[in-house]
């Protein structure tokens, strides 16, 4: 008799478990699934990471960094699309691992996914709070310090947690409650709300590309790769490319490694395979199309941003809005702030929407403690 820790779950049993009252409604088509993927991918990456990577790592070669990172993600996306077609059930990588590798690997991956979505949701809500406070600050509205940040923060210099003097992060709590309320209403309402947020941020990203292109100076693209095209390091030792004073690698590939985080989220589409109308068609379309659309937008923003402002003058905290201010369009900060708030809202919604699907799949397999 084989080890029960490595017992695989037959696909027929998975399909049987989701029948009747235990199944989710198949109401998502390819457009809504693509919208969920875009909602998870395009957020702080396009409004923050572009500045850090262009200024510190890749320079104008950041556009190639997005190409390299996108290419790496495409192969992972093909794997997710294939699995989602074969196993059209909620749970994403947890379910795929249970069917192919066994219970132990599924248990580990399942709790990893739950932790990933929980930590990501907390971080995104905290980031949303900062963007929202910056947005209302345009109108001269400022919250009391006691309500602007968490009571504890980690001081990297001291290597320990320190008190911030605040009671709690009120905007983060409020947006989490609002998103929770939307999610409780149902998947159809959640997908519609997400599509609205995605529509807003795509319009604003297109605004950045269209208007910013009129202020591009090709001279800012020279040198195109000031740190070279390398940037590969192993265990802190650079094996290809330049090395920064702090010992980190520099170059186009180093930029790709940094902005790879911006692509995290396309895999969340696969957690909704059980809610897709035609999963073997709609889920692959949702995964691949969301990744391709996001990659194109990322590359376009990187080209415009590095063309508008010289690499060493790109602001690492608010690169896009600051670039427009440097070319004499400070009013664009208002529009870009709306896009940032909408973009991060959709990321938070998709993260909080995906986690319960993993919990549902694990509960069906008996891998969640009884309540």
mmCIF file of C-alpha atoms in Angstrom:
data_model
loop_
_atom_site.group_PDB
_atom_site.id
_atom_site.type_symbol
_atom_site.label_atom_id
_atom_site.label_comp_id
_atom_site.label_asym_id
_atom_site.label_seq_id
_atom_site.Cartn_x
_atom_site.Cartn_y
_atom_site.Cartn_z
ATOM 1 C CA UNK A 1 0.000 0.000 0.000
ATOM 2 C CA UNK A 2 1.404 3.397 -0.966
ATOM 3 C CA UNK A 3 2.193 6.254 1.390
ATOM 4 C CA UNK A 4 -1.070 8.208 1.960
ATOM 5 C CA UNK A 5 0.908 11.478 2.051
ATOM 6 C CA UNK A 6 1.565 11.065 -1.655
ATOM 7 C CA UNK A 7 -1.885 9.796 -2.588
ATOM 8 C CA UNK A 8 -3.184 11.547 -5.672
ATOM 9 C CA UNK A 9 -6.741 12.741 -6.028
ATOM 10 C CA UNK A 10 -8.481 11.310 -9.109
ATOM 11 C CA UNK A 11 -9.826 13.920 -11.489
ATOM 12 C CA UNK A 12 -13.191 12.135 -11.483
ATOM 13 C CA UNK A 13 -13.451 12.658 -7.709
ATOM 14 C CA UNK A 14 -12.619 16.362 -8.085
ATOM 15 C CA UNK A 15 -15.379 16.768 -10.638
ATOM 16 C CA UNK A 16 -17.817 14.858 -8.423
ATOM 17 C CA UNK A 17 -17.085 17.072 -5.391
ATOM 18 C CA UNK A 18 -18.097 20.261 -7.165
ATOM 19 C CA UNK A 19 -21.522 19.002 -8.179
ATOM 20 C CA UNK A 20 -24.769 20.037 -6.546
ATOM 21 C CA UNK A 21 -24.801 22.746 -3.916
ATOM 22 C CA UNK A 22 -21.013 22.633 -3.488
ATOM 23 C CA UNK A 23 -20.242 24.057 -6.900
ATOM 24 C CA UNK A 24 -19.683 27.670 -7.897
ATOM 25 C CA UNK A 25 -21.752 29.368 -10.592
ATOM 26 C CA UNK A 26 -20.325 29.418 -14.104
ATOM 27 C CA UNK A 27 -20.912 33.079 -14.921
ATOM 28 C CA UNK A 28 -17.494 34.309 -16.089
ATOM 29 C CA UNK A 29 -16.704 34.614 -19.777
ATOM 30 C CA UNK A 30 -13.309 35.351 -21.393
ATOM 31 C CA UNK A 31 -13.722 39.135 -21.098
ATOM 32 C CA UNK A 32 -14.410 39.095 -17.361
ATOM 33 C CA UNK A 33 -11.631 36.565 -16.746
ATOM 34 C CA UNK A 34 -9.208 38.728 -18.727
ATOM 35 C CA UNK A 35 -10.365 41.701 -16.689
ATOM 36 C CA UNK A 36 -9.614 39.819 -13.470
ATOM 37 C CA UNK A 37 -6.111 39.041 -14.736
ATOM 38 C CA UNK A 38 -5.443 42.635 -15.772
ATOM 39 C CA UNK A 39 -6.897 43.803 -12.469
ATOM 40 C CA UNK A 40 -4.361 41.707 -10.574
ATOM 41 C CA UNK A 41 -1.349 42.579 -12.753
ATOM 42 C CA UNK A 42 -1.575 46.312 -13.411
ATOM 43 C CA UNK A 43 -1.253 48.192 -10.141
ATOM 44 C CA UNK A 44 1.716 49.583 -8.279
ATOM 45 C CA UNK A 45 4.001 47.969 -10.845
ATOM 46 C CA UNK A 46 3.174 50.480 -13.533
ATOM 47 C CA UNK A 47 3.100 53.495 -11.182
ATOM 48 C CA UNK A 48 6.085 52.693 -8.913
ATOM 49 C CA UNK A 49 8.320 49.811 -10.034
ATOM 50 C CA UNK A 50 8.945 51.412 -13.427
ATOM 51 C CA UNK A 51 10.685 54.331 -11.721
ATOM 52 C CA UNK A 52 12.844 52.230 -9.406
ATOM 53 C CA UNK A 53 13.934 49.848 -12.169
ATOM 54 C CA UNK A 54 14.664 52.617 -14.706
ATOM 55 C CA UNK A 55 16.535 54.823 -12.239
ATOM 56 C CA UNK A 56 18.561 52.189 -10.395
ATOM 57 C CA UNK A 57 18.831 49.129 -12.631
ATOM 58 C CA UNK A 58 18.197 49.314 -16.370
ATOM 59 C CA UNK A 59 17.764 52.898 -17.613
ATOM 60 C CA UNK A 60 15.892 53.184 -20.947
ATOM 61 C CA UNK A 61 16.539 49.459 -21.467
ATOM 62 C CA UNK A 62 13.651 48.955 -19.040
ATOM 63 C CA UNK A 63 11.415 48.313 -22.059
ATOM 64 C CA UNK A 64 13.539 45.236 -22.813
ATOM 65 C CA UNK A 65 13.365 44.280 -19.136
ATOM 66 C CA UNK A 66 9.587 44.078 -19.429
ATOM 67 C CA UNK A 67 9.979 41.980 -22.581
ATOM 68 C CA UNK A 68 12.293 39.539 -20.773
ATOM 69 C CA UNK A 69 10.059 39.288 -17.700
ATOM 70 C CA UNK A 70 6.949 38.943 -19.857
ATOM 71 C CA UNK A 71 8.573 36.157 -21.888
ATOM 72 C CA UNK A 72 9.391 34.237 -18.714
ATOM 73 C CA UNK A 73 5.817 34.658 -17.510
ATOM 74 C CA UNK A 74 4.388 33.468 -20.838
ATOM 75 C CA UNK A 75 5.809 29.979 -20.306
ATOM 76 C CA UNK A 76 4.305 29.829 -16.814
ATOM 77 C CA UNK A 77 1.035 31.145 -18.237
ATOM 78 C CA UNK A 78 0.958 28.350 -20.825
ATOM 79 C CA UNK A 79 1.352 25.799 -18.012
ATOM 80 C CA UNK A 80 -1.490 27.347 -16.011
ATOM 81 C CA UNK A 81 -3.673 27.502 -19.109
ATOM 82 C CA UNK A 82 -3.030 23.839 -19.888
ATOM 83 C CA UNK A 83 -3.793 22.697 -16.340
ATOM 84 C CA UNK A 84 -6.892 24.879 -16.148
ATOM 85 C CA UNK A 85 -8.180 23.265 -19.339
ATOM 86 C CA UNK A 86 -7.585 19.758 -17.998
ATOM 87 C CA UNK A 87 -8.743 20.412 -14.413
ATOM 88 C CA UNK A 88 -11.493 23.098 -14.588
ATOM 89 C CA UNK A 89 -11.909 23.316 -10.808
ATOM 90 C CA UNK A 90 -11.290 26.017 -8.195
ATOM 91 C CA UNK A 91 -7.972 25.915 -6.360
ATOM 92 C CA UNK A 92 -5.385 26.713 -9.023
ATOM 93 C CA UNK A 93 -1.944 25.221 -8.230
ATOM 94 C CA UNK A 94 -3.300 23.447 -5.131
ATOM 95 C CA UNK A 95 -5.737 21.388 -7.217
ATOM 96 C CA UNK A 96 -3.166 20.718 -9.940
ATOM 97 C CA UNK A 97 -0.662 19.495 -7.347
ATOM 98 C CA UNK A 98 -3.241 17.213 -5.685
ATOM 99 C CA UNK A 99 -4.113 15.566 -8.993
ATOM 100 C CA UNK A 100 -0.522 15.136 -10.189
ATOM 101 C CA UNK A 101 1.842 15.057 -7.171
ATOM 102 C CA UNK A 102 -0.193 13.993 -4.161
ATOM 103 C CA UNK A 103 -1.684 15.225 -0.904
ATOM 104 C CA UNK A 104 1.500 16.414 0.839
ATOM 105 C CA UNK A 105 2.562 18.699 -2.005
ATOM 106 C CA UNK A 106 -1.009 19.922 -2.398
ATOM 107 C CA UNK A 107 -1.219 20.770 1.317
ATOM 108 C CA UNK A 108 2.040 22.750 1.183
ATOM 109 C CA UNK A 109 1.109 24.602 -1.995
ATOM 110 C CA UNK A 110 -2.425 25.292 -0.775
ATOM 111 C CA UNK A 111 -1.308 26.985 2.430
ATOM 112 C CA UNK A 112 1.409 28.820 0.508
ATOM 113 C CA UNK A 113 -1.268 30.249 -1.775
ATOM 114 C CA UNK A 114 -3.447 31.272 1.163
ATOM 115 C CA UNK A 115 -0.463 32.968 2.809
ATOM 116 C CA UNK A 116 0.478 34.626 -0.488
ATOM 117 C CA UNK A 117 -2.966 36.129 -0.994
ATOM 118 C CA UNK A 118 -3.243 37.179 2.666
ATOM 119 C CA UNK A 119 0.129 38.941 2.746
ATOM 120 C CA UNK A 120 -0.422 40.456 -0.692
ATOM 121 C CA UNK A 121 -3.842 41.782 0.322
ATOM 122 C CA UNK A 122 -2.412 43.387 3.453
ATOM 123 C CA UNK A 123 0.463 44.980 1.542
ATOM 124 C CA UNK A 124 -1.822 46.227 -1.247
ATOM 125 C CA UNK A 125 -4.322 47.686 1.240
ATOM 126 C CA UNK A 126 -1.464 49.500 2.969
ATOM 127 C CA UNK A 127 -0.227 50.832 -0.375
ATOM 128 C CA UNK A 128 -3.760 51.892 -1.318
ATOM 129 C CA UNK A 129 -3.913 53.899 1.898
ATOM 130 C CA UNK A 130 -0.798 55.880 0.952
ATOM 131 C CA UNK A 131 -2.063 56.605 -2.562
ATOM 132 C CA UNK A 132 -5.483 57.614 -1.240
ATOM 133 C CA UNK A 133 -3.952 59.969 1.292
ATOM 134 C CA UNK A 134 -1.806 61.531 -1.443
ATOM 135 C CA UNK A 135 -4.925 61.897 -3.595
ATOM 136 C CA UNK A 136 -7.026 63.673 -0.981
ATOM 137 C CA UNK A 137 -3.974 65.742 -0.108
ATOM 138 C CA UNK A 138 -4.357 67.413 -3.527
ATOM 139 C CA UNK A 139 -7.531 69.003 -2.125
ATOM 140 C CA UNK A 140 -5.874 69.967 1.144
ATOM 141 C CA UNK A 141 -7.505 67.154 3.137
ATOM 142 C CA UNK A 142 -5.246 65.402 5.657
ATOM 143 C CA UNK A 143 -6.140 62.659 8.114
ATOM 144 C CA UNK A 144 -4.940 62.747 11.739
ATOM 145 C CA UNK A 145 -1.571 61.013 12.125
ATOM 146 C CA UNK A 146 -3.143 58.481 14.501
ATOM 147 C CA UNK A 147 -5.281 57.142 11.625
ATOM 148 C CA UNK A 148 -2.772 57.086 8.766
ATOM 149 C CA UNK A 149 -0.533 54.079 9.362
ATOM 150 C CA UNK A 150 -0.240 50.835 11.328
ATOM 151 C CA UNK A 151 0.844 51.129 14.985
ATOM 152 C CA UNK A 152 4.041 49.163 14.309
ATOM 153 C CA UNK A 153 6.520 49.232 11.448
ATOM 154 C CA UNK A 154 9.767 47.405 10.723
ATOM 155 C CA UNK A 155 12.875 49.583 10.832
ATOM 156 C CA UNK A 156 15.316 48.028 8.337
ATOM 157 C CA UNK A 157 18.218 50.063 9.722
ATOM 158 C CA UNK A 158 17.640 48.955 13.312
ATOM 159 C CA UNK A 159 16.441 45.479 12.330
ATOM 160 C CA UNK A 160 13.447 45.561 14.657
ATOM 161 C CA UNK A 161 9.816 46.627 14.934
ATOM 162 C CA UNK A 162 9.205 50.159 16.197
ATOM 163 C CA UNK A 163 6.115 52.094 17.225
ATOM 164 C CA UNK A 164 4.838 54.614 14.705
ATOM 165 C CA UNK A 165 2.724 56.675 17.074
ATOM 166 C CA UNK A 166 -0.415 55.785 15.134
ATOM 167 C CA UNK A 167 -3.410 53.762 16.285
ATOM 168 C CA UNK A 168 -4.368 52.051 13.013
ATOM 169 C CA UNK A 169 -4.437 52.557 9.254
ATOM 170 C CA UNK A 170 -8.014 53.764 8.776
ATOM 171 C CA UNK A 171 -8.037 54.023 4.938
ATOM 172 C CA UNK A 172 -6.674 50.466 4.637
ATOM 173 C CA UNK A 173 -9.375 49.139 6.967
ATOM 174 C CA UNK A 174 -12.117 51.028 5.140
ATOM 175 C CA UNK A 175 -11.115 49.861 1.636
ATOM 176 C CA UNK A 176 -10.785 46.274 2.905
ATOM 177 C CA UNK A 177 -14.315 46.471 4.340
ATOM 178 C CA UNK A 178 -15.708 47.940 1.111
ATOM 179 C CA UNK A 179 -14.054 45.272 -1.041
ATOM 180 C CA UNK A 180 -15.290 42.554 1.338
ATOM 181 C CA UNK A 181 -18.836 43.891 1.022
ATOM 182 C CA UNK A 182 -18.566 43.812 -2.787
ATOM 183 C CA UNK A 183 -17.244 40.233 -2.696
ATOM 184 C CA UNK A 184 -20.047 39.070 -0.411
ATOM 185 C CA UNK A 185 -22.590 40.377 -2.937
ATOM 186 C CA UNK A 186 -21.487 37.679 -5.396
ATOM 187 C CA UNK A 187 -19.062 36.831 -8.181
ATOM 188 C CA UNK A 188 -21.085 38.610 -10.870
ATOM 189 C CA UNK A 189 -21.124 41.873 -8.904
ATOM 190 C CA UNK A 190 -17.453 41.468 -7.980
ATOM 191 C CA UNK A 191 -16.436 40.921 -11.602
ATOM 192 C CA UNK A 192 -18.471 43.950 -12.696
ATOM 193 C CA UNK A 193 -16.879 46.166 -10.037
ATOM 194 C CA UNK A 194 -13.424 44.915 -11.023
ATOM 195 C CA UNK A 195 -14.140 45.547 -14.708
ATOM 196 C CA UNK A 196 -15.085 49.141 -13.859
ATOM 197 C CA UNK A 197 -11.828 49.701 -11.953
ATOM 198 C CA UNK A 198 -9.815 48.056 -14.736
ATOM 199 C CA UNK A 199 -11.535 50.244 -17.337
ATOM 200 C CA UNK A 200 -10.639 53.394 -15.399
ATOM 201 C CA UNK A 201 -6.988 52.512 -14.981
ATOM 202 C CA UNK A 202 -6.538 51.365 -18.590
ATOM 203 C CA UNK A 203 -7.999 54.664 -19.825
ATOM 204 C CA UNK A 204 -5.563 56.564 -17.597
ATOM 205 C CA UNK A 205 -2.609 54.407 -18.652
ATOM 206 C CA UNK A 206 -3.514 55.108 -22.284
ATOM 207 C CA UNK A 207 -3.712 58.796 -21.357
ATOM 208 C CA UNK A 208 -0.175 58.609 -19.951
ATOM 209 C CA UNK A 209 1.075 56.938 -23.130
ATOM 210 C CA UNK A 210 -0.759 59.220 -25.555
ATOM 211 C CA UNK A 211 -0.059 62.569 -23.856
ATOM 212 C CA UNK A 212 3.419 61.642 -22.676
ATOM 213 C CA UNK A 213 4.493 60.659 -26.201
ATOM 214 C CA UNK A 214 4.307 64.355 -27.209
ATOM 215 C CA UNK A 215 6.997 65.166 -24.631
ATOM 216 C CA UNK A 216 9.414 62.368 -25.508
ATOM 217 C CA UNK A 217 12.964 63.501 -26.254
ATOM 218 C CA UNK A 218 14.890 60.722 -28.061
ATOM 219 C CA UNK A 219 18.098 62.092 -26.550
ATOM 220 C CA UNK A 220 16.931 60.717 -23.184
ATOM 221 C CA UNK A 221 17.210 57.194 -24.579
ATOM 222 C CA UNK A 222 20.984 57.535 -24.977
ATOM 223 C CA UNK A 223 22.762 55.608 -23.652
ATOM 224 C CA UNK A 224 20.011 53.038 -24.053
ATOM 225 C CA UNK A 225 21.522 50.566 -21.576
ATOM 226 C CA UNK A 226 23.776 52.602 -19.256
ATOM 227 C CA UNK A 227 24.425 49.543 -17.070
ATOM 228 C CA UNK A 228 24.619 47.025 -19.905
ATOM 229 C CA UNK A 229 22.325 44.157 -20.814
ATOM 230 C CA UNK A 230 23.442 41.787 -18.074
ATOM 231 C CA UNK A 231 22.486 41.733 -14.428
ATOM 232 C CA UNK A 232 22.665 38.080 -13.399
ATOM 233 C CA UNK A 233 23.924 37.200 -9.925
ATOM 234 C CA UNK A 234 24.071 34.071 -7.798
ATOM 235 C CA UNK A 235 24.108 34.263 -4.005
ATOM 236 C CA UNK A 236 25.069 37.921 -4.102
ATOM 237 C CA UNK A 237 27.870 37.515 -6.652
ATOM 238 C CA UNK A 238 27.398 39.122 -10.062
ATOM 239 C CA UNK A 239 28.303 36.715 -12.863
ATOM 240 C CA UNK A 240 27.197 38.906 -15.794
ATOM 241 C CA UNK A 241 26.843 42.664 -15.757
ATOM 242 C CA UNK A 242 27.903 45.579 -13.614
ATOM 243 C CA UNK A 243 27.781 45.628 -9.836
ATOM 244 C CA UNK A 244 26.356 48.459 -7.712
ATOM 245 C CA UNK A 245 28.232 49.769 -4.646
ATOM 246 C CA UNK A 246 25.891 47.780 -2.413
ATOM 247 C CA UNK A 247 26.843 44.570 -4.234
ATOM 248 C CA UNK A 248 23.637 44.100 -6.249
ATOM 249 C CA UNK A 249 23.690 43.436 -9.980
ATOM 250 C CA UNK A 250 22.931 46.155 -12.522
ATOM 251 C CA UNK A 251 21.713 45.874 -16.096
ATOM 252 C CA UNK A 252 18.710 45.075 -18.249
ATOM 253 C CA UNK A 253 18.212 41.589 -16.788
ATOM 254 C CA UNK A 254 18.563 42.950 -13.255
ATOM 255 C CA UNK A 255 15.733 45.307 -14.127
ATOM 256 C CA UNK A 256 13.699 42.350 -15.389
ATOM 257 C CA UNK A 257 14.215 40.558 -12.075
ATOM 258 C CA UNK A 258 13.004 43.626 -10.188
ATOM 259 C CA UNK A 259 9.871 44.277 -12.242
ATOM 260 C CA UNK A 260 8.973 40.572 -12.434
ATOM 261 C CA UNK A 261 6.952 41.214 -9.274
ATOM 262 C CA UNK A 262 4.694 43.458 -11.375
ATOM 263 C CA UNK A 263 3.437 40.408 -13.288
ATOM 264 C CA UNK A 264 2.321 38.435 -10.245
ATOM 265 C CA UNK A 265 -1.418 37.982 -10.507
ATOM 266 C CA UNK A 266 -2.112 36.399 -13.891
ATOM 267 C CA UNK A 267 -2.186 33.016 -12.163
ATOM 268 C CA UNK A 268 -5.170 34.174 -10.079
ATOM 269 C CA UNK A 269 -7.344 33.678 -13.177
ATOM 270 C CA UNK A 270 -6.920 29.932 -12.800
ATOM 271 C CA UNK A 271 -8.481 30.014 -9.314
ATOM 272 C CA UNK A 272 -11.765 30.916 -11.030
ATOM 273 C CA UNK A 273 -11.772 27.990 -13.475
ATOM 274 C CA UNK A 274 -14.847 26.553 -11.762
ATOM 275 C CA UNK A 275 -16.733 29.792 -12.457
ATOM 276 C CA UNK A 276 -15.804 29.998 -16.140
ATOM 277 C CA UNK A 277 -18.608 29.310 -18.607
ATOM 278 C CA UNK A 278 -16.380 27.222 -20.890
ATOM 279 C CA UNK A 279 -13.252 26.641 -18.769
ATOM 280 C CA UNK A 280 -11.146 24.859 -21.381
ATOM 281 C CA UNK A 281 -11.604 27.896 -23.651
ATOM 282 C CA UNK A 282 -12.232 30.893 -21.405
ATOM 283 C CA UNK A 283 -9.517 30.362 -18.765
ATOM 284 C CA UNK A 284 -6.592 30.053 -21.236
ATOM 285 C CA UNK A 285 -7.909 33.129 -23.071
ATOM 286 C CA UNK A 286 -8.157 35.025 -19.774
ATOM 287 C CA UNK A 287 -4.643 34.077 -18.642
ATOM 288 C CA UNK A 288 -2.823 34.694 -21.931
ATOM 289 C CA UNK A 289 -4.720 37.825 -22.975
ATOM 290 C CA UNK A 290 -4.338 39.525 -19.581
ATOM 291 C CA UNK A 291 -0.601 38.828 -19.622
ATOM 292 C CA UNK A 292 -0.125 40.072 -23.185
ATOM 293 C CA UNK A 293 -2.207 43.230 -22.716
ATOM 294 C CA UNK A 294 -0.406 44.081 -19.472
ATOM 295 C CA UNK A 295 3.021 43.477 -21.051
ATOM 296 C CA UNK A 296 2.231 45.787 -23.982
ATOM 297 C CA UNK A 297 1.042 48.534 -21.629
ATOM 298 C CA UNK A 298 4.084 48.103 -19.376
ATOM 299 C CA UNK A 299 6.479 48.389 -22.325
ATOM 300 C CA UNK A 300 4.689 51.451 -23.720
ATOM 301 C CA UNK A 301 4.768 53.247 -20.342
ATOM 302 C CA UNK A 302 8.464 52.385 -19.906
ATOM 303 C CA UNK A 303 9.306 53.792 -23.360
ATOM 304 C CA UNK A 304 7.370 57.017 -22.724
ATOM 305 C CA UNK A 305 8.643 57.489 -19.165
ATOM 306 C CA UNK A 306 12.323 57.079 -20.060
ATOM 307 C CA UNK A 307 11.809 59.340 -23.082
ATOM 308 C CA UNK A 308 10.173 62.130 -21.086
ATOM 309 C CA UNK A 309 12.775 62.362 -18.326
ATOM 310 C CA UNK A 310 16.503 61.490 -18.216
ATOM 311 C CA UNK A 311 17.194 58.319 -16.254
ATOM 312 C CA UNK A 312 18.902 60.062 -13.329
ATOM 313 C CA UNK A 313 15.963 62.463 -12.898
ATOM 314 C CA UNK A 314 13.222 59.823 -12.710
ATOM 315 C CA UNK A 315 11.522 59.916 -9.330
ATOM 316 C CA UNK A 316 11.560 56.457 -7.735
ATOM 317 C CA UNK A 317 8.477 57.049 -5.557
ATOM 318 C CA UNK A 318 6.042 58.578 -8.067
ATOM 319 C CA UNK A 319 7.775 58.279 -11.435
ATOM 320 C CA UNK A 320 4.808 58.843 -13.745
ATOM 321 C CA UNK A 321 3.178 61.842 -12.066
ATOM 322 C CA UNK A 322 6.582 63.411 -11.370
ATOM 323 C CA UNK A 323 7.596 63.018 -15.024
ATOM 324 C CA UNK A 324 4.532 64.980 -16.109
ATOM 325 C CA UNK A 325 5.325 67.651 -13.520
ATOM 326 C CA UNK A 326 8.873 67.945 -14.895
ATOM 327 C CA UNK A 327 7.599 68.617 -18.421
ATOM 328 C CA UNK A 328 5.195 71.306 -17.211
ATOM 329 C CA UNK A 329 1.985 69.319 -16.722
ATOM 330 C CA UNK A 330 1.494 69.190 -12.946
ATOM 331 C CA UNK A 331 -2.298 68.955 -13.394
ATOM 332 C CA UNK A 332 -1.789 65.420 -14.700
ATOM 333 C CA UNK A 333 -1.020 64.332 -11.118
ATOM 334 C CA UNK A 334 -4.752 64.398 -10.368
ATOM 335 C CA UNK A 335 -5.595 62.106 -13.302
ATOM 336 C CA UNK A 336 -2.712 59.745 -12.603
ATOM 337 C CA UNK A 337 -3.660 59.550 -8.914
ATOM 338 C CA UNK A 338 -7.156 58.412 -9.893
ATOM 339 C CA UNK A 339 -5.601 55.684 -12.045
ATOM 340 C CA UNK A 340 -3.325 54.587 -9.204
ATOM 341 C CA UNK A 341 -6.179 54.378 -6.678
ATOM 342 C CA UNK A 342 -8.424 52.492 -9.138
ATOM 343 C CA UNK A 343 -5.581 50.204 -10.160
ATOM 344 C CA UNK A 344 -4.655 49.218 -6.625
ATOM 345 C CA UNK A 345 -8.324 48.742 -5.720
ATOM 346 C CA UNK A 346 -8.719 46.150 -8.463
ATOM 347 C CA UNK A 347 -5.543 44.358 -7.324
ATOM 348 C CA UNK A 348 -6.896 44.155 -3.777
ATOM 349 C CA UNK A 349 -10.255 42.878 -5.025
ATOM 350 C CA UNK A 350 -8.720 40.071 -7.101
ATOM 351 C CA UNK A 351 -6.393 39.014 -4.249
ATOM 352 C CA UNK A 352 -9.293 38.854 -1.779
ATOM 353 C CA UNK A 353 -11.497 37.154 -4.372
ATOM 354 C CA UNK A 354 -8.993 34.410 -5.165
ATOM 355 C CA UNK A 355 -8.086 33.286 -1.651
ATOM 356 C CA UNK A 356 -11.543 31.872 -0.729
ATOM 357 C CA UNK A 357 -11.453 29.729 -3.905
ATOM 358 C CA UNK A 358 -8.287 28.044 -2.650
ATOM 359 C CA UNK A 359 -9.831 27.570 0.802
ATOM 360 C CA UNK A 360 -12.937 26.037 -0.791
ATOM 361 C CA UNK A 361 -10.862 23.548 -2.766
ATOM 362 C CA UNK A 362 -8.845 22.593 0.333
ATOM 363 C CA UNK A 363 -11.996 22.218 2.424
ATOM 364 C CA UNK A 364 -13.392 19.784 -0.140
ATOM 365 C CA UNK A 365 -10.261 17.688 0.284
ATOM 366 C CA UNK A 366 -10.426 17.784 4.079
ATOM 367 C CA UNK A 367 -7.196 19.748 4.384
ATOM 368 C CA UNK A 368 -8.729 22.673 6.290
ATOM 369 C CA UNK A 369 -9.372 22.231 10.043
ATOM 370 C CA UNK A 370 -13.099 21.884 10.831
ATOM 371 C CA UNK A 371 -14.769 25.006 12.202
#
